[in-house]
Amino acid sequence: MKAGREFLAFAIVGAAGFVVDVAVLYLAAPLLGWYGARVLSFLAAATATWALNRRYTFSGRRSDASVLREYLGYLVTMLGGAVVNYGAYVLVLHWASGPWAPAAGVALGSCAGLVVNFLSARYLVFKAR
């Protein structure tokens, strides 16, 4: 089942994106605060996952768009999952405290947005040829 393999690869790439997301979040938070840093960390993670998904997950499903247009399309389509992701992040920050709370918020948000992002990437950005 090709979709199953793609979903698994997408989830693995998402785990790498999670690492990028949390690293940028904790590095940028002293300058931007936890909410502003989350916007920057999302962009960094989305860029990393676009590159990895393009190379590994959806290598046989390229769009006919230019690389820049494909990247921008990926960012736009990931906004659906980002809304779910950010909402979960904010809820965790409001309900939990401690140095682990932002990372837990990113993790919960990533899980919440996974299916939305997979379907958007597979059917809107990396369409079958």
mmCIF file of C-alpha atoms in Angstrom:
data_model
loop_
_atom_site.group_PDB
_atom_site.id
_atom_site.type_symbol
_atom_site.label_atom_id
_atom_site.label_comp_id
_atom_site.label_asym_id
_atom_site.label_seq_id
_atom_site.Cartn_x
_atom_site.Cartn_y
_atom_site.Cartn_z
ATOM 1 C CA MET A 1 0.000 0.000 0.000
ATOM 2 C CA LYS A 2 1.761 3.099 -1.258
ATOM 3 C CA ALA A 3 -0.241 5.560 0.869
ATOM 4 C CA GLY A 4 0.676 3.624 4.006
ATOM 5 C CA ARG A 5 4.400 3.797 3.219
ATOM 6 C CA GLU A 6 4.082 7.481 2.407
ATOM 7 C CA PHE A 7 2.264 8.147 5.677
ATOM 8 C CA LEU A 8 4.965 6.334 7.652
ATOM 9 C CA ALA A 9 7.715 8.273 5.849
ATOM 10 C CA PHE A 10 5.757 11.495 6.388
ATOM 11 C CA ALA A 11 5.550 10.733 10.125
ATOM 12 C CA ILE A 12 9.302 10.017 10.308
ATOM 13 C CA VAL A 13 10.053 13.267 8.481
ATOM 14 C CA GLY A 14 7.649 14.928 10.904
ATOM 15 C CA ALA A 15 9.741 13.636 13.804
ATOM 16 C CA ALA A 16 12.792 15.309 12.264
ATOM 17 C CA GLY A 17 10.714 18.449 11.824
ATOM 18 C CA PHE A 18 9.777 18.242 15.497
ATOM 19 C CA VAL A 19 13.465 18.355 16.436
ATOM 20 C CA VAL A 20 14.001 21.424 14.235
ATOM 21 C CA ASP A 21 10.827 22.996 15.620
ATOM 22 C CA VAL A 22 11.788 22.582 19.286
ATOM 23 C CA ALA A 23 15.405 23.620 18.730
ATOM 24 C CA VAL A 24 14.445 26.854 16.974
ATOM 25 C CA LEU A 25 11.683 27.480 19.527
ATOM 26 C CA TYR A 26 14.024 27.300 22.514
ATOM 27 C CA LEU A 27 16.741 29.296 20.738
ATOM 28 C CA ALA A 28 14.402 32.084 19.626
ATOM 29 C CA ALA A 29 12.195 32.306 22.735
ATOM 30 C CA PRO A 30 14.533 34.607 24.713
ATOM 31 C CA LEU A 31 14.270 37.166 21.889
ATOM 32 C CA LEU A 32 10.712 36.666 20.657
ATOM 33 C CA GLY A 33 8.831 35.098 23.585
ATOM 34 C CA TRP A 34 7.178 31.693 23.457
ATOM 35 C CA TYR A 35 4.445 32.746 21.013
ATOM 36 C CA GLY A 36 6.555 34.730 18.566
ATOM 37 C CA ALA A 37 9.262 32.066 18.608
ATOM 38 C CA ARG A 38 6.618 29.477 17.758
ATOM 39 C CA VAL A 39 5.897 31.230 14.469
ATOM 40 C CA LEU A 40 9.592 31.217 13.545
ATOM 41 C CA SER A 41 10.026 27.602 14.659
ATOM 42 C CA PHE A 42 7.031 26.543 12.538
ATOM 43 C CA LEU A 43 8.578 28.152 9.455
ATOM 44 C CA ALA A 44 11.909 26.437 10.122
ATOM 45 C CA ALA A 45 10.255 23.057 10.663
ATOM 46 C CA ALA A 46 8.012 23.442 7.606
ATOM 47 C CA THR A 47 11.033 24.274 5.454
ATOM 48 C CA ALA A 48 12.919 21.239 6.734
ATOM 49 C CA THR A 49 9.961 18.894 6.263
ATOM 50 C CA TRP A 50 9.244 20.225 2.783
ATOM 51 C CA ALA A 51 12.814 19.443 1.713
ATOM 52 C CA LEU A 52 12.783 15.981 3.308
ATOM 53 C CA ASN A 53 9.300 15.078 2.075
ATOM 54 C CA ARG A 54 10.206 16.262 -1.405
ATOM 55 C CA ARG A 55 13.335 14.123 -1.417
ATOM 56 C CA TYR A 56 12.086 10.982 0.343
ATOM 57 C CA THR A 57 8.345 10.748 1.025
ATOM 58 C CA PHE A 58 6.918 12.046 -2.243
ATOM 59 C CA SER A 59 9.870 11.643 -4.610
ATOM 60 C CA GLY A 60 7.622 9.942 -7.194
ATOM 61 C CA ARG A 61 4.841 12.520 -6.889
ATOM 62 C CA ARG A 62 6.458 15.780 -8.037
ATOM 63 C CA SER A 63 4.329 18.682 -9.079
ATOM 64 C CA ASP A 64 4.917 20.479 -12.355
ATOM 65 C CA ALA A 65 5.455 23.734 -10.461
ATOM 66 C CA SER A 66 8.822 25.390 -9.994
ATOM 67 C CA VAL A 67 10.687 24.556 -6.786
ATOM 68 C CA LEU A 68 9.840 27.971 -5.326
ATOM 69 C CA ARG A 69 6.159 27.655 -6.206
ATOM 70 C CA GLU A 70 6.071 24.129 -4.785
ATOM 71 C CA TYR A 71 7.715 25.345 -1.558
ATOM 72 C CA LEU A 72 5.280 28.240 -1.194
ATOM 73 C CA GLY A 73 2.363 25.915 -1.961
ATOM 74 C CA TYR A 74 3.617 23.540 0.721
ATOM 75 C CA LEU A 75 3.796 26.361 3.277
ATOM 76 C CA VAL A 76 0.273 27.500 2.422
ATOM 77 C CA THR A 77 -1.213 24.010 2.604
ATOM 78 C CA MET A 78 0.558 23.316 5.890
ATOM 79 C CA LEU A 79 -1.326 26.257 7.405
ATOM 80 C CA GLY A 80 -4.363 24.006 7.976
ATOM 81 C CA GLY A 81 -2.303 21.693 10.130
ATOM 82 C CA ALA A 82 -0.484 24.698 11.593
ATOM 83 C CA VAL A 83 -3.738 26.140 12.912
ATOM 84 C CA VAL A 84 -4.519 22.845 14.655
ATOM 85 C CA ASN A 85 -0.882 22.574 15.777
ATOM 86 C CA TYR A 86 -0.692 26.112 17.163
ATOM 87 C CA GLY A 87 -4.049 25.761 18.910
ATOM 88 C CA ALA A 88 -2.844 22.666 20.752
ATOM 89 C CA TYR A 89 0.425 24.448 21.602
ATOM 90 C CA VAL A 90 -1.414 27.431 23.109
ATOM 91 C CA LEU A 91 -3.712 25.163 25.120
ATOM 92 C CA VAL A 92 -0.756 23.291 26.593
ATOM 93 C CA LEU A 93 0.982 26.553 27.529
ATOM 94 C CA HIS A 94 -2.178 27.711 29.290
ATOM 95 C CA TRP A 95 -2.706 24.437 31.176
ATOM 96 C CA ALA A 96 0.853 23.362 31.943
ATOM 97 C CA SER A 97 3.950 25.019 33.291
ATOM 98 C CA GLY A 98 7.605 24.195 33.554
ATOM 99 C CA PRO A 99 10.482 24.042 31.144
ATOM 100 C CA TRP A 100 8.983 21.015 29.356
ATOM 101 C CA ALA A 101 5.608 22.673 28.596
ATOM 102 C CA PRO A 102 6.594 24.327 25.264
ATOM 103 C CA ALA A 103 8.111 21.079 23.945
ATOM 104 C CA ALA A 104 5.013 19.157 25.056
ATOM 105 C CA GLY A 105 2.872 21.720 23.265
ATOM 106 C CA VAL A 106 4.851 21.294 20.060
ATOM 107 C CA ALA A 107 4.600 17.492 20.350
ATOM 108 C CA LEU A 108 0.840 17.489 20.938
ATOM 109 C CA GLY A 109 0.342 20.022 18.168
ATOM 110 C CA SER A 110 2.449 17.995 15.753
ATOM 111 C CA CYS A 111 0.377 14.890 16.390
ATOM 112 C CA ALA A 112 -2.859 16.851 16.010
ATOM 113 C CA GLY A 113 -1.815 18.319 12.661
ATOM 114 C CA LEU A 114 -0.203 15.177 11.217
ATOM 115 C CA VAL A 115 -3.174 13.794 9.289
ATOM 116 C CA VAL A 116 -4.293 17.194 7.994
ATOM 117 C CA ASN A 117 -0.769 17.958 6.798
ATOM 118 C CA PHE A 118 -0.275 14.519 5.209
ATOM 119 C CA LEU A 119 -3.472 14.743 3.184
ATOM 120 C CA SER A 120 -2.695 18.318 2.137
ATOM 121 C CA ALA A 121 0.838 17.425 1.062
ATOM 122 C CA ARG A 122 -0.159 14.242 -0.756
ATOM 123 C CA TYR A 123 -3.166 15.556 -2.667
ATOM 124 C CA LEU A 124 -2.503 19.275 -3.054
ATOM 125 C CA VAL A 125 1.275 19.725 -3.299
ATOM 126 C CA PHE A 126 2.880 16.430 -4.351
ATOM 127 C CA LYS A 127 0.227 15.224 -6.772
ATOM 128 C CA ALA A 128 0.608 11.991 -8.695
ATOM 129 C CA ARG A 129 2.003 12.483 -12.174
#
